[in-house]
Short mmCIF file of C-alpha atoms in Angstrom, two decimals:
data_model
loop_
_atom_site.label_atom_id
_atom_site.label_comp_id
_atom_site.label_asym_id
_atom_site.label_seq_id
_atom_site.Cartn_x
_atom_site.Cartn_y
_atom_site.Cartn_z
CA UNK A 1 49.34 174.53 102.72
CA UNK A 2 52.99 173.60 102.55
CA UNK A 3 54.35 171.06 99.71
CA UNK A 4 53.31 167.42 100.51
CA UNK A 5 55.70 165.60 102.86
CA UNK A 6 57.58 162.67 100.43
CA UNK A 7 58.17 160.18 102.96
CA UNK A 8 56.17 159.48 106.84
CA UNK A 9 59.27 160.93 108.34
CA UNK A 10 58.72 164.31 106.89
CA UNK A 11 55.94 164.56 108.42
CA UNK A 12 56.59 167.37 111.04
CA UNK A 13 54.25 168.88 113.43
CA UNK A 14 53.67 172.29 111.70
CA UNK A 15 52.66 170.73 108.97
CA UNK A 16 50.08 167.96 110.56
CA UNK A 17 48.48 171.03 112.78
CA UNK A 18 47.47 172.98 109.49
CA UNK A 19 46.54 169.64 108.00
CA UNK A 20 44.26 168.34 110.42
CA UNK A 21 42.71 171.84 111.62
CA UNK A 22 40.71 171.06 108.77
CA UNK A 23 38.32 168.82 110.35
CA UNK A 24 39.87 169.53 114.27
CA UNK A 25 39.72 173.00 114.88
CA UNK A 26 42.24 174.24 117.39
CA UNK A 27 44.04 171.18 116.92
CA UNK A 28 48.17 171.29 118.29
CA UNK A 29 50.01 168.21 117.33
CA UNK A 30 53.08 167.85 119.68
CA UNK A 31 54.85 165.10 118.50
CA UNK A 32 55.09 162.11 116.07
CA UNK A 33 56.14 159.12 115.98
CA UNK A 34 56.53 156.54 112.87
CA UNK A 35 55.57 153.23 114.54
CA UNK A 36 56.03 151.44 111.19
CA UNK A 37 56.17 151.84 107.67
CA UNK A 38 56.06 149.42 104.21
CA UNK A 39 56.00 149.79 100.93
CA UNK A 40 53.05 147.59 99.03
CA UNK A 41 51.82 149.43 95.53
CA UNK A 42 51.96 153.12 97.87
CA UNK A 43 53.76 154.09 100.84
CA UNK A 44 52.00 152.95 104.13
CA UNK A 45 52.87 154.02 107.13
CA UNK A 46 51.10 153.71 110.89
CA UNK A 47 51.49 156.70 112.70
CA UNK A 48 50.96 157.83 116.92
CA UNK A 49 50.52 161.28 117.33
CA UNK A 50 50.56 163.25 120.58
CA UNK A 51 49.02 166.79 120.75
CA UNK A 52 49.14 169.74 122.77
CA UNK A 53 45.56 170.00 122.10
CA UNK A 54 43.54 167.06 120.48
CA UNK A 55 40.76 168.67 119.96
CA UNK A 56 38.95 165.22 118.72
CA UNK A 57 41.90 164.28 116.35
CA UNK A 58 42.99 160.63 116.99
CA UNK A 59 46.03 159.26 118.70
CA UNK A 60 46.83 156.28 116.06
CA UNK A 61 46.49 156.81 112.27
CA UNK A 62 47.26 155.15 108.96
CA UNK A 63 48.99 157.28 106.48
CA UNK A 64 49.20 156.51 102.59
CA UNK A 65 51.09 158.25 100.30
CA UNK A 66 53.35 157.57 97.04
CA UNK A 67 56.26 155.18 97.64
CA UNK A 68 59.52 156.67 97.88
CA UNK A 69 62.25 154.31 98.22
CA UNK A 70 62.20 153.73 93.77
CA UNK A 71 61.56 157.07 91.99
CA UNK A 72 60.82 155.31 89.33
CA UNK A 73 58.10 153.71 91.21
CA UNK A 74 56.98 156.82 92.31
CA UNK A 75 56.85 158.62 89.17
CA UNK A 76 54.75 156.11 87.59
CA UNK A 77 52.62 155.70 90.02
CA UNK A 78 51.60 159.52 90.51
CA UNK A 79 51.35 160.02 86.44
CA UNK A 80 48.21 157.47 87.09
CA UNK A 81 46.41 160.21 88.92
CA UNK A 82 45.42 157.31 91.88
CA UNK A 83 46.10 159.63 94.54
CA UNK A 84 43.88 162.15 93.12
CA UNK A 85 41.01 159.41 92.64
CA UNK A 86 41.52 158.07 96.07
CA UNK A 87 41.89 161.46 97.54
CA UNK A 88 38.32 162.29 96.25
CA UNK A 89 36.63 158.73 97.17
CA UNK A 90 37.51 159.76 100.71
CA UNK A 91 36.66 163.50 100.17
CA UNK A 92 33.21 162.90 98.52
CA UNK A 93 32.00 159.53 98.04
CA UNK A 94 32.83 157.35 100.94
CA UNK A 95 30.42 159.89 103.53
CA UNK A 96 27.48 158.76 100.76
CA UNK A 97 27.55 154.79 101.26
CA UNK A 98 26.45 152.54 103.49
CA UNK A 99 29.45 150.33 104.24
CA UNK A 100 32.24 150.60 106.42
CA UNK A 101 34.88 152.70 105.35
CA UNK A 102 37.55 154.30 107.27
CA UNK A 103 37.32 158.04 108.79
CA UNK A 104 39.63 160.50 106.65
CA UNK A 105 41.16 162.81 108.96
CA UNK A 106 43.18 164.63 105.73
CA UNK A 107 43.07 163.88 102.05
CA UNK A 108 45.51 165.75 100.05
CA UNK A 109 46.41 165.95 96.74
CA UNK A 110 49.00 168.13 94.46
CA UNK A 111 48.21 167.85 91.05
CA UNK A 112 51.88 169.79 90.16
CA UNK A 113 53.26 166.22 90.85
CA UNK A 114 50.86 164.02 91.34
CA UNK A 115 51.83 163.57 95.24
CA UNK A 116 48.76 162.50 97.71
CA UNK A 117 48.74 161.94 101.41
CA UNK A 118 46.15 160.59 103.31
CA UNK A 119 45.61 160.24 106.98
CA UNK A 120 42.82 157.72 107.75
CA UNK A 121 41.64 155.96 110.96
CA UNK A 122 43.72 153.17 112.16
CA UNK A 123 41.45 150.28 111.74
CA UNK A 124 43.31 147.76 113.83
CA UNK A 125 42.78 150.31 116.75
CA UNK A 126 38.44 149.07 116.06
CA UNK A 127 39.45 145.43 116.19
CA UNK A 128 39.35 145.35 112.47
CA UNK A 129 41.64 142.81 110.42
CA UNK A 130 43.29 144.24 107.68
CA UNK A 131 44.72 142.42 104.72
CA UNK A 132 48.74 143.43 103.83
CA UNK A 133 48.36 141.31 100.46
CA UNK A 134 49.63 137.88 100.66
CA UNK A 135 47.69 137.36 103.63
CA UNK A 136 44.37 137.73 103.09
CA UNK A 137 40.37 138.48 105.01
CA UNK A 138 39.29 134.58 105.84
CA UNK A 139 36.57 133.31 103.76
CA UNK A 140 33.56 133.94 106.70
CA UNK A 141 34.91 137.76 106.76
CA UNK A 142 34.74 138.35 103.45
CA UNK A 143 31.52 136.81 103.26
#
């Protein structure tokens, strides 16, 4: 595969097609679009996808990669390896335990710079609440 898009916008269709055929076979993404996008401790971005040819892949998902607007930032954060890590929870231990997790539709990692993306499923599409930090899961939720 192609070096690891640096920022959601970089994200071009070529690249999602090879990325997703993975799991979607005869996937064809047609176009995306960058609904949003925030930097907490990574790079988060919610993404809507249209495709020539789904083949099964989703319309909405939630992509998390390094941060990119302090290169400092960045740096630091990809010499901690957490992309790797996370990139393998998804790969092989979230299919293993019985809780909710979200689908992975791609987990990639390049361990020449420590860059990860990851395409998950867009929990708020499930009716799922999720916390951005300061505002956190009420009390009965978490429970």
């Amino acid at each position: 595969m192609t070096p690891l898009p640096s920022t959601p916008e970089d994200i071009d269709t070529a690249w999602l097609t090879a990325a997703l055929a993975v799991r979607y076979p005869g996937v064809r993404v047609a176009d995306i679009e960058v609904i949003a996008h925030r930097e907490i401790t990574n790079a988060h971005a919610d993404l809507r996808v249209r495709y020539d040819v789904s083949a099964g892949a989703p319309p909405r998902m939630f992509c998390k990669m390094l941060p990119f607007a302090d290169p400092a930032r960045r740096q630091a954060i990809a010499a901690t390896g957490m992309g790797l890590r996370e990139a393998l929870f998804y790969e092989r231990l979230a299919p293993s335990l019985a809780l909710r997790v979200p689908a992975v539709h791609v987990a990639c990692h390049d361990a020449s710079d420590g860059s990860f993306l990851l395409l998950l499923e867009d929990l708020t599409t499930t009716g799922c609440t999720v916390s951005d930090g300061p505002t956190s899961v009420a009390p009965a939720a978490a429970a």
